[in-house]
Coordinates of C-alpha atoms in Angstrom, one line a residue:
Chain A
M1 CA -15.8 -25.1 27.2
T2 CA -14.1 -27.4 24.7
T3 CA -15.8 -30.7 23.8
S4 CA -14.3 -33.5 21.8
T5 CA -15.9 -36.1 19.5
G6 CA -14.9 -38.9 17.2
V7 CA -11.5 -40.0 18.6
E8 CA -9.6 -42.2 16.2
E9 CA -6.2 -43.7 16.7
L10 CA -3.8 -45.0 14.0
P11 CA -0.5 -46.8 14.5
I12 CA 2.6 -45.2 12.9
R13 CA 5.0 -48.1 12.0
S14 CA 5.8 -47.5 8.3
G15 CA 5.8 -44.9 5.6
D16 CA 2.4 -46.2 4.5
D17 CA 1.1 -45.4 7.9
V18 CA 2.3 -41.8 7.5
V19 CA 0.2 -41.6 4.4
R20 CA -2.8 -43.0 6.2
V21 CA -2.4 -40.4 9.0
R22 CA -2.4 -37.7 6.3
Q23 CA -5.6 -39.1 4.8
L24 CA -7.3 -39.4 8.1
V25 CA -6.4 -35.8 9.1
R26 CA -7.5 -34.6 5.7
A27 CA -10.9 -36.3 6.0
R28 CA -11.5 -35.0 9.4
A29 CA -10.5 -31.4 8.5
Q30 CA -12.9 -31.6 5.5
E31 CA -15.6 -32.7 7.9
V32 CA -15.4 -29.6 10.0
R33 CA -15.0 -27.5 6.9
L34 CA -11.5 -26.0 7.4
S35 CA -10.6 -23.8 4.5
L36 CA -8.5 -25.6 1.8
V37 CA -5.4 -23.7 2.8
D38 CA -5.9 -24.5 6.5
Q39 CA -6.6 -28.2 5.6
T40 CA -3.3 -28.3 3.6
K41 CA -1.4 -26.6 6.5
L42 CA -2.8 -29.1 9.0
V43 CA -2.2 -32.1 6.9
T44 CA 1.4 -30.9 6.2
A45 CA 2.0 -30.4 9.9
A46 CA 0.6 -33.9 10.5
S47 CA 2.9 -35.3 7.9
E48 CA 6.0 -33.7 9.5
L49 CA 5.1 -34.9 12.9
A50 CA 4.1 -38.5 11.8
R51 CA 7.5 -38.7 10.1
N52 CA 9.2 -37.6 13.3
T53 CA 7.3 -40.2 15.3
L54 CA 8.5 -42.9 12.8
V55 CA 12.1 -41.7 12.3
H56 CA 13.0 -40.5 15.8
G57 CA 10.6 -42.4 18.0
G58 CA 10.9 -45.7 16.0
S59 CA 7.1 -46.1 16.0
G60 CA 4.1 -44.7 17.8
T61 CA 0.5 -43.6 17.3
A62 CA -1.5 -40.7 15.9
T63 CA -4.8 -39.8 17.6
V64 CA -7.2 -37.5 15.8
E65 CA -10.3 -35.9 17.2
T66 CA -12.8 -33.1 16.5
L67 CA -13.1 -30.2 18.9
H68 CA -15.9 -27.8 19.5
R69 CA -15.5 -24.5 21.4
D70 CA -17.8 -21.4 21.3
G71 CA -19.3 -22.3 18.0
R72 CA -16.0 -23.0 16.3
A73 CA -14.7 -26.4 15.3
G74 CA -11.2 -27.7 15.3
I75 CA -9.1 -30.7 14.7
R76 CA -6.6 -32.0 17.3
A77 CA -3.9 -34.4 16.4
V78 CA -1.7 -36.1 18.9
F79 CA 1.6 -37.8 18.0
A80 CA 3.0 -40.1 20.6
D81 CA 6.1 -42.3 20.7
E82 CA 8.1 -44.1 23.4
G83 CA 11.4 -43.4 21.7
P84 CA 14.5 -41.7 23.1
G85 CA 12.9 -38.3 23.7
I86 CA 14.3 -34.9 22.9
P87 CA 17.2 -33.7 25.2
D88 CA 16.9 -30.0 24.3
V89 CA 13.4 -29.0 23.2
D90 CA 14.2 -25.3 22.6
Q91 CA 17.0 -26.3 20.3
A92 CA 14.8 -28.8 18.5
L93 CA 12.2 -26.1 17.9
T94 CA 14.8 -23.7 16.3
P95 CA 14.2 -23.5 12.5
G96 CA 17.1 -25.1 10.7
W97 CA 18.3 -27.1 13.6
T98 CA 18.4 -30.7 12.6
S99 CA 19.2 -34.0 14.3
G100 CA 20.9 -34.9 11.1
S101 CA 18.4 -36.4 8.6
G102 CA 16.5 -33.4 7.4
L103 CA 16.3 -29.7 6.9
G104 CA 15.4 -29.1 10.4
L105 CA 11.9 -27.8 9.5
G106 CA 9.9 -30.7 10.9
L107 CA 9.1 -29.5 14.4
S108 CA 9.5 -25.8 13.9
G109 CA 7.7 -25.9 10.6
A110 CA 4.8 -27.9 12.0
R111 CA 4.4 -25.3 14.8
K112 CA 4.1 -22.5 12.2
L113 CA 1.3 -24.3 10.4
V114 CA -1.1 -24.8 13.3
D115 CA -2.9 -22.7 15.9
E116 CA -1.9 -24.6 19.0
F117 CA 1.2 -26.6 19.5
A118 CA 2.4 -28.4 22.6
I119 CA 5.3 -30.8 23.1
D120 CA 5.9 -33.1 26.1
T121 CA 9.1 -35.0 26.0
A122 CA 11.7 -36.5 28.4
V123 CA 14.9 -38.4 27.6
G124 CA 14.2 -42.1 27.7
R125 CA 10.5 -41.7 28.1
G126 CA 9.3 -40.6 24.7
T127 CA 7.7 -37.6 23.0
T128 CA 4.2 -36.4 22.6
V129 CA 3.3 -33.6 20.3
T130 CA -0.2 -32.1 20.2
V131 CA -1.4 -29.7 17.5
V132 CA -4.8 -28.0 17.0
K133 CA -6.1 -26.1 14.0
W134 CA -9.4 -24.2 14.4
T135 CA -11.8 -23.0 11.7
R136 CA -11.5 -19.3 11.0
Chain B
M1 CA -35.9 -26.8 42.9
A2 CA -37.5 -30.2 43.4
Q3 CA -37.1 -32.0 40.0
A4 CA -40.3 -33.8 39.5
D5 CA -40.2 -36.8 37.2
G6 CA -42.5 -34.9 34.9
G7 CA -45.1 -37.6 34.7
R8 CA -48.0 -35.1 34.5
V9 CA -46.4 -33.0 31.8
R10 CA -45.6 -36.2 29.8
A11 CA -49.3 -37.2 30.1
L12 CA -50.3 -33.8 28.8
L13 CA -48.0 -34.1 25.8
R14 CA -49.5 -37.4 25.0
S15 CA -53.0 -36.3 25.4
G16 CA -53.7 -36.5 21.7
D17 CA -54.0 -34.4 18.6
K18 CA -55.6 -31.6 20.4
V19 CA -52.2 -30.5 21.8
L20 CA -50.7 -30.4 18.4
R21 CA -53.6 -28.5 16.9
R22 CA -53.7 -25.9 19.6
W23 CA -49.9 -25.5 19.4
V24 CA -50.1 -24.8 15.7
E25 CA -52.9 -22.4 16.2
A26 CA -51.0 -20.5 18.9
A27 CA -47.8 -20.5 17.0
E28 CA -49.4 -19.2 13.8
V29 CA -50.2 -15.8 15.4
P30 CA -46.6 -14.5 16.1
L31 CA -45.4 -15.9 12.7
R32 CA -48.0 -13.8 10.8
G33 CA -48.2 -16.1 7.9
R34 CA -44.4 -16.4 7.3
L35 CA -44.9 -20.1 7.1
T36 CA -47.8 -22.0 5.5
T37 CA -50.0 -23.7 8.0
G38 CA -49.0 -27.0 6.4
E39 CA -45.3 -26.4 7.0
L40 CA -45.8 -25.1 10.5
G41 CA -48.0 -28.1 11.2
R42 CA -45.4 -30.6 10.0
T43 CA -42.6 -28.8 11.9
C44 CA -44.7 -28.8 15.2
S45 CA -45.7 -32.4 14.7
D46 CA -42.1 -33.6 14.1
L47 CA -40.9 -31.6 17.1
L48 CA -43.7 -32.9 19.3
A49 CA -42.8 -36.5 18.4
V50 CA -39.1 -35.8 19.3
L51 CA -40.2 -34.1 22.6
V52 CA -42.5 -36.9 23.6
E53 CA -39.7 -39.3 23.2
A54 CA -37.2 -37.1 25.0
S55 CA -39.6 -36.5 28.0
D56 CA -39.5 -40.2 28.8
G57 CA -36.1 -39.4 30.3
G58 CA -37.5 -36.7 32.5
L59 CA -37.8 -32.9 32.1
D60 CA -34.1 -31.9 32.3
V61 CA -33.6 -30.5 28.8
T62 CA -29.8 -30.5 29.3
S63 CA -29.8 -34.3 29.9
D64 CA -28.6 -36.8 27.3
A65 CA -32.3 -37.8 26.7
Y66 CA -32.7 -34.5 25.0
A67 CA -29.7 -34.6 22.7
G68 CA -32.0 -35.4 19.7
A69 CA -34.5 -32.6 20.7
R70 CA -31.7 -30.1 21.1
G71 CA -30.3 -31.0 17.7
F72 CA -33.8 -30.6 16.2
L73 CA -34.2 -27.2 17.7
A74 CA -30.7 -26.1 16.7
E75 CA -31.5 -27.1 13.1
L76 CA -34.8 -25.4 13.2
S77 CA -33.4 -22.1 14.5
R78 CA -30.6 -22.2 11.9
D79 CA -33.1 -22.7 9.1
W80 CA -35.3 -19.9 10.4
A81 CA -32.4 -17.5 11.0
R82 CA -31.3 -18.0 7.4
R83 CA -34.8 -17.3 6.2
G84 CA -34.8 -14.0 8.1
F85 CA -37.1 -14.8 11.0
S86 CA -36.6 -12.6 14.0
P87 CA -35.5 -14.2 17.3
S88 CA -38.8 -13.5 18.9
E89 CA -40.7 -15.1 16.1
T90 CA -38.6 -18.2 16.4
A91 CA -38.8 -18.4 20.2
S92 CA -42.6 -17.6 20.2
A93 CA -43.3 -20.6 18.1
V94 CA -41.8 -22.8 20.8
F95 CA -43.4 -20.9 23.6
A96 CA -46.7 -21.4 22.0
L97 CA -46.5 -25.0 23.1
K98 CA -47.3 -23.7 26.6
E99 CA -50.7 -22.5 25.7
A100 CA -51.5 -25.9 24.2
L101 CA -50.3 -27.7 27.4
F102 CA -52.2 -25.2 29.7
A103 CA -55.3 -25.8 27.8
A104 CA -54.9 -29.5 27.9
A105 CA -54.3 -29.3 31.7
D106 CA -57.4 -27.2 32.1
E107 CA -59.6 -29.7 30.3
D108 CA -58.0 -32.5 32.2
G109 CA -59.8 -31.5 35.4
G110 CA -58.7 -28.0 36.2
G111 CA -55.0 -28.6 36.1
D112 CA -53.1 -28.2 39.4
L113 CA -50.6 -25.4 39.9
T114 CA -47.6 -27.8 40.2
T115 CA -48.3 -29.3 36.8
V116 CA -48.8 -25.9 35.2
L117 CA -45.5 -24.6 36.7
E118 CA -43.7 -27.7 35.6
A119 CA -44.9 -27.4 32.1
S120 CA -44.1 -23.7 32.1
R121 CA -40.5 -24.2 33.2
W122 CA -40.0 -27.0 30.8
V123 CA -41.2 -25.0 27.8
D124 CA -39.1 -22.0 29.0
A125 CA -36.0 -24.2 29.0
L126 CA -36.7 -25.4 25.5
G127 CA -37.3 -21.8 24.5
L128 CA -33.8 -20.8 25.8
V129 CA -32.2 -23.7 23.9
T130 CA -33.9 -22.4 20.8
F131 CA -32.9 -18.8 21.5
E132 CA -29.2 -19.8 22.0
S133 CA -29.0 -21.7 18.8
F134 CA -30.7 -18.9 17.0
A135 CA -28.1 -16.4 18.2
R136 CA -25.3 -18.8 17.2
A137 CA -26.9 -19.3 13.8
R138 CA -27.3 -15.6 13.2
E139 CA -23.6 -15.0 14.1
Q140 CA -22.7 -17.6 11.5
V141 CA -24.8 -15.9 8.9
I142 CA -23.3 -12.6 9.7
S143 CA -19.7 -13.9 9.4
E144 CA -20.5 -15.6 6.1
Q145 CA -22.0 -12.3 4.8
A146 CA -18.8 -10.5 6.0
E147 CA -16.8 -12.9 4.0
Q148 CA -19.0 -12.5 0.9
L149 CA -18.6 -8.7 1.3
L150 CA -14.9 -9.2 1.3
E151 CA -15.1 -11.2 -1.9
L152 CA -17.1 -8.4 -3.5
T153 CA -14.8 -5.6 -2.4
T154 CA -11.6 -7.2 -3.6
P155 CA -12.1 -8.4 -7.1
V156 CA -9.3 -10.1 -9.0
V157 CA -9.4 -8.7 -12.5
K158 CA -7.8 -9.7 -15.7
L159 CA -5.9 -6.8 -17.3
W160 CA -4.4 -8.6 -20.3
E161 CA -4.1 -12.1 -21.6
G162 CA -2.0 -13.8 -18.8
V163 CA -2.0 -10.8 -16.5
V164 CA -4.3 -10.6 -13.5
A165 CA -4.4 -7.9 -10.8
V166 CA -6.0 -7.2 -7.5
P167 CA -6.4 -3.5 -6.6
L168 CA -6.5 -3.4 -2.8
I169 CA -8.4 -0.5 -1.2
G170 CA -8.6 0.4 2.5
T171 CA -7.0 -0.9 5.6
L172 CA -5.5 -4.3 5.3
D173 CA -5.6 -6.6 8.2
S174 CA -3.9 -10.0 8.3
A175 CA -7.1 -12.0 7.8
R176 CA -8.3 -10.0 4.8
T177 CA -4.8 -10.0 3.2
Q178 CA -4.7 -13.8 3.6
I179 CA -8.0 -14.3 1.9
V180 CA -7.2 -11.9 -0.9
M181 CA -3.9 -13.6 -1.6
E182 CA -5.5 -17.1 -1.7
K183 CA -8.0 -15.8 -4.2
L184 CA -5.3 -14.2 -6.3
L185 CA -3.2 -17.4 -6.5
Q186 CA -6.3 -19.5 -7.3
T187 CA -7.1 -17.0 -10.2
L188 CA -3.6 -17.6 -11.6
V189 CA -4.4 -21.3 -11.9
D190 CA -8.0 -20.8 -13.1
T191 CA -7.0 -18.3 -15.9
G192 CA -3.6 -19.8 -16.7
S193 CA -2.0 -16.4 -16.0
E194 CA 1.7 -16.1 -15.4
H195 CA 1.6 -12.6 -14.1
A196 CA -0.1 -11.2 -11.0
I197 CA -0.1 -7.6 -9.9
I198 CA -1.0 -6.6 -6.3
D199 CA -1.8 -2.9 -6.4
I200 CA -1.7 -1.2 -3.0
T201 CA -2.3 2.4 -4.2
G202 CA -5.5 2.5 -2.1
V203 CA -3.9 1.2 1.0
P204 CA -2.9 3.9 3.6
A205 CA -0.6 1.8 5.7
V206 CA 0.7 -1.7 6.2
D207 CA 2.0 -3.4 9.4
T208 CA 4.7 -6.0 9.6
E209 CA 2.2 -8.9 9.4
V210 CA 0.5 -7.6 6.2
A211 CA 3.9 -6.8 4.6
Q212 CA 4.9 -10.4 5.4
H213 CA 1.8 -11.7 3.8
L214 CA 2.4 -9.7 0.6
L215 CA 5.9 -11.1 0.5
K216 CA 4.8 -14.7 1.1
T217 CA 2.3 -14.3 -1.8
V218 CA 5.0 -13.3 -4.1
V219 CA 7.1 -16.3 -3.1
A220 CA 4.1 -18.6 -3.4
A221 CA 3.3 -17.3 -6.8
R222 CA 6.9 -18.1 -7.8
L223 CA 6.6 -21.6 -6.6
M224 CA 3.5 -22.0 -8.8
G225 CA 5.5 -20.7 -11.8
A226 CA 4.1 -17.2 -11.9
E227 CA 5.6 -13.7 -11.3
C228 CA 4.0 -11.3 -8.9
T229 CA 4.6 -7.6 -9.0
I230 CA 3.6 -5.1 -6.2
S231 CA 2.6 -1.7 -7.5
G232 CA 1.6 1.6 -5.9
I233 CA 3.7 1.5 -2.8
R234 CA 3.1 4.9 -1.1
P235 CA 6.1 6.7 0.4
Q236 CA 4.9 6.1 3.9
I237 CA 4.6 2.4 3.3
A238 CA 8.0 2.3 1.7
Q239 CA 9.3 4.0 4.9
T240 CA 7.5 1.4 7.1
I241 CA 9.0 -1.4 5.1
V242 CA 12.5 -0.1 5.4
T243 CA 12.1 0.9 9.1
L244 CA 10.7 -2.5 10.0
G245 CA 13.7 -4.1 8.2
I246 CA 11.5 -6.3 6.0
E247 CA 13.6 -7.7 3.2
F248 CA 11.8 -7.3 -0.1
G249 CA 14.8 -8.9 -1.8
D250 CA 14.5 -9.4 -5.5
I251 CA 10.7 -8.7 -5.6
T252 CA 9.6 -6.5 -8.5
T253 CA 7.9 -3.4 -7.4
K254 CA 6.5 -0.7 -9.7
S255 CA 5.3 2.8 -8.8
S256 CA 2.0 2.5 -10.5
L257 CA -0.4 -0.1 -11.8
A258 CA 0.2 1.1 -15.3
D259 CA 4.0 0.5 -15.0
A260 CA 3.3 -2.9 -13.5
L261 CA 1.1 -3.8 -16.4
L262 CA 3.6 -2.6 -19.0
H263 CA 6.3 -4.6 -17.2
A264 CA 4.1 -7.8 -17.2
M265 CA 3.2 -7.3 -20.9
R266 CA 6.8 -6.8 -21.9
S267 CA 7.8 -10.0 -20.2
T268 CA 5.1 -11.9 -22.1
G269 CA 6.7 -10.5 -25.3
V270 CA 4.2 -7.7 -26.0
E271 CA 5.6 -4.3 -26.8
V272 CA 3.4 -1.2 -26.7
V273 CA 4.3 1.4 -29.4
R274 CA 2.6 4.7 -30.0
R275 CA 1.5 4.9 -33.6
A276 CA 3.4 7.5 -35.7
G277 CA 1.4 10.6 -36.2
S278 CA -1.0 10.2 -33.4
R279 CA -0.9 13.1 -31.0
Chain C
M1 CA 5.2 -49.0 -2.1
E2 CA 4.1 -47.6 -5.4
R3 CA 6.6 -46.4 -8.0
V4 CA 6.0 -43.2 -9.9
P5 CA 6.3 -43.9 -13.7
V6 CA 8.8 -41.9 -15.7
L7 CA 7.9 -41.3 -19.3
S8 CA 10.3 -40.3 -22.1
L9 CA 9.0 -37.5 -24.4
G10 CA 11.5 -36.3 -27.0
D11 CA 14.6 -35.3 -25.1
A12 CA 12.7 -34.8 -21.9
L13 CA 11.6 -37.0 -19.1
L14 CA 8.0 -36.6 -17.9
V15 CA 6.9 -37.5 -14.4
S16 CA 3.3 -37.0 -13.4
I17 CA 2.7 -37.7 -9.7
Q18 CA -0.8 -39.2 -9.1
V19 CA -0.3 -41.1 -5.8
D20 CA 0.0 -40.1 -2.2
L21 CA 3.7 -39.6 -1.9
Q22 CA 5.4 -41.6 0.8
D23 CA 9.1 -41.0 1.6
N24 CA 10.4 -44.2 0.0
T25 CA 8.4 -43.5 -3.2
V26 CA 10.1 -40.1 -3.5
L27 CA 13.6 -41.6 -2.8
A28 CA 13.0 -44.2 -5.5
L29 CA 11.8 -41.6 -7.9
Q30 CA 15.1 -39.6 -7.4
E31 CA 17.1 -42.8 -8.1
D32 CA 15.0 -43.7 -11.2
L33 CA 15.4 -40.2 -12.6
A34 CA 19.1 -40.2 -12.2
E35 CA 19.4 -43.5 -14.0
R36 CA 17.0 -42.5 -16.8
I37 CA 18.7 -39.2 -17.5
V38 CA 21.9 -41.0 -18.0
A39 CA 20.4 -43.8 -20.0
T40 CA 18.3 -41.6 -22.3
G41 CA 20.6 -38.5 -22.4
A42 CA 17.6 -36.4 -21.5
R43 CA 18.1 -32.7 -21.3
G44 CA 15.1 -31.9 -19.3
V45 CA 12.9 -33.3 -16.5
L46 CA 9.3 -32.2 -16.0
I47 CA 7.6 -33.1 -12.7
D48 CA 3.8 -32.5 -12.8
I49 CA 2.5 -32.1 -9.2
S50 CA -0.9 -30.7 -10.1
A51 CA -2.5 -33.8 -8.5
V52 CA -0.4 -33.5 -5.3
D53 CA -2.4 -32.1 -2.4
I54 CA 0.5 -31.8 0.1
V55 CA 4.2 -31.2 -0.1
D56 CA 6.0 -31.3 3.3
S57 CA 9.6 -30.4 4.0
F58 CA 10.8 -33.9 3.0
I59 CA 9.1 -34.0 -0.3
G60 CA 10.0 -30.4 -1.0
R61 CA 13.6 -31.1 -0.3
M62 CA 13.5 -34.0 -2.7
F63 CA 12.3 -31.8 -5.5
A64 CA 15.3 -29.5 -4.8
S65 CA 17.7 -32.4 -4.8
I66 CA 16.3 -33.9 -8.0
A67 CA 16.8 -30.5 -9.6
A68 CA 20.4 -30.3 -8.3
L69 CA 21.1 -33.8 -9.3
S70 CA 19.8 -33.5 -12.8
R71 CA 21.7 -30.2 -13.3
L72 CA 24.9 -32.2 -12.5
L73 CA 23.8 -34.6 -15.3
D74 CA 23.2 -31.7 -17.6
A75 CA 19.5 -31.7 -17.5
E76 CA 17.1 -28.9 -16.5
T77 CA 14.2 -29.6 -14.0
V78 CA 10.9 -27.9 -14.0
V79 CA 8.2 -28.5 -11.4
V80 CA 4.8 -27.7 -12.7
G81 CA 1.2 -27.3 -11.4
M82 CA 1.8 -26.6 -7.8
R83 CA -1.5 -25.9 -6.2
P84 CA -2.0 -22.5 -4.4
A85 CA -2.7 -24.1 -1.0
V86 CA 0.5 -26.2 -1.4
A87 CA 2.6 -23.2 -2.3
I88 CA 1.2 -21.1 0.6
T89 CA 2.0 -23.9 3.0
L90 CA 5.5 -24.4 1.7
V91 CA 6.2 -20.7 2.1
E92 CA 4.8 -20.8 5.6
L93 CA 7.0 -23.8 6.3
G94 CA 10.0 -21.7 5.2
L95 CA 10.7 -23.7 2.1
S96 CA 11.1 -21.7 -1.2
L97 CA 12.8 -24.4 -3.3
P98 CA 15.8 -22.4 -4.5
G99 CA 17.2 -23.7 -7.7
V100 CA 14.0 -25.3 -8.8
R101 CA 12.3 -23.9 -11.8
T102 CA 8.5 -23.8 -11.8
A103 CA 5.7 -23.3 -14.3
L104 CA 2.0 -23.1 -14.1
D105 CA 1.2 -26.2 -16.2
V106 CA 2.8 -28.9 -18.3
E107 CA 2.6 -26.9 -21.6
R108 CA 4.5 -24.0 -20.1
G109 CA 6.9 -26.3 -18.4
M110 CA 7.7 -28.0 -21.7
R111 CA 8.2 -24.6 -23.3
I112 CA 10.8 -23.7 -20.7
L113 CA 12.6 -27.0 -21.3
R114 CA 12.6 -26.5 -25.0
A115 CA 13.9 -23.0 -24.6
A116 CA 16.7 -24.3 -22.4
S117 CA 17.5 -27.1 -24.8
E118 CA 17.5 -24.6 -27.7
R119 CA 19.9 -22.3 -26.0
R120 CA 22.4 -25.1 -25.7
G121 CA 22.0 -25.9 -29.4
P122 CA 20.2 -28.8 -30.9
R123 CA 21.8 -32.1 -30.6
P124 CA 22.4 -34.1 -33.8
A125 CA 19.4 -36.4 -33.2
D126 CA 16.9 -33.5 -32.8
E127 CA 14.8 -32.5 -35.7
P128 CA 14.8 -28.7 -35.8
D129 CA 11.1 -28.6 -36.9
D130 CA 10.0 -29.9 -33.6
L131 CA 11.5 -26.9 -31.8
V132 CA 9.3 -24.0 -31.4
P133 CA 11.4 -20.8 -31.7
V134 CA 11.3 -19.0 -28.4
A135 CA 12.5 -15.5 -27.7
E136 CA 14.9 -14.7 -24.9
G137 CA 13.1 -14.2 -21.6
G138 CA 10.0 -16.4 -22.1
G139 CA 8.1 -17.2 -25.2
A140 CA 4.3 -16.8 -24.7
A141 CA 4.0 -14.9 -27.9
A142 CA 5.9 -17.4 -30.0
G143 CA 4.1 -20.4 -28.5
A144 CA 0.5 -19.1 -28.4

């Protein structure tokens, strides 16, 4: 059974907000005592996804919460926007594929850095990406 | 089961200092002096206060009213598990509350069966909570010890000024490799070393994942401004690497730790020369 | 938005990043550096990231483009002090920063820049005494 505590939501409207999301995720990851490397991986993934929300979604929100399951703790971060959505998810998840503005490591890179990764998107409706990192 | 509101049990709990005194007396026996009477008394008194408050919300220990009590018990079991108490010692201390309650019920006019049963079930449920948190705490202690053991068995050693090495021995799994690599990279920073050697002479086999971790470590070291050499690759492992099609690229490999050390020393500008006339 | 200060030290430019990097800050740094290289005729750029706790693909790419850009302007770039956790994460992300030189700390980074500058011969304004002689292939022995 997974339980969740301490849900916090931040808006993503500017580059400063992306920094704030990183700081929040870092603080929460430290709270559950993720290892330093795992903290860094999670914060980096959050940074990629928050930037995606800002650049591709126009704006959106980041929701961060602490999870507990079978004596392990984890951090879940959800990035949601109401932007144009992603027409071809498989393509967007291919390393190196880019919509034009980056190296194409945003989505595929973020996925490699976390334990759980889910994406829910539809053209015209927006995109929601959920990531989870568990303590070892 | 008819869930009584627990009014009688609550009354027993509140029946004065006698309950606490009897509890401490009963709990002391199984603990065989592992705690001082003073400490046990304080613990029981704190716990009793928490339980009295919680029982205002009924006798269902899984209810929200007991959140504080469950937290207290979890903390207590964690503490006792770390101090090496056995599970039965820990649970007995909680079960001892029963005797105090039964005795109080007895004094209180014989104590009817319903009340005794109710009290018994309630303490049993608390005992189970304690036992569960104890088991969890023990698992945590064990995994921490496993990690400490890992640290002990994979030392990062300094071979020369600016050269550190980690001699790996035994089977490598992905988790172990990862921990060792993090430690190696941190040592580069801590000692200001520009050369790292991963010696895998003592490793019988590697799988794809472990080979990938080794590679990633070399690249990560490079990003930090250090050079990482892999030494002691056994023929079978070389075969595996080639068969798996893992690209080792421009990574420096040496057949032995000695070769790797010599290579690292040379690149820091040190030449090793045999003195003329010796041997 | 905070700007990252660029310091001049001899014929090198020194950047020590002490703030949480947001995208615009990094873009501005890239522009500042290009201008300063040209204005000062610097031959090396040293970026100290020992205080930086995350480098994502955008920031990583900026380091690579700063290195490429300064090379075009005849200056060498060294990124120093990358933390182990950051390095591991970048590798996991698939970013190995090709074309970016790295060093463990500022001192070693400066040594690399001096060696590179030396190879190209001192410029008239340089005082030779300031230059530590460095052997080919790294100079720990000469510098220590």
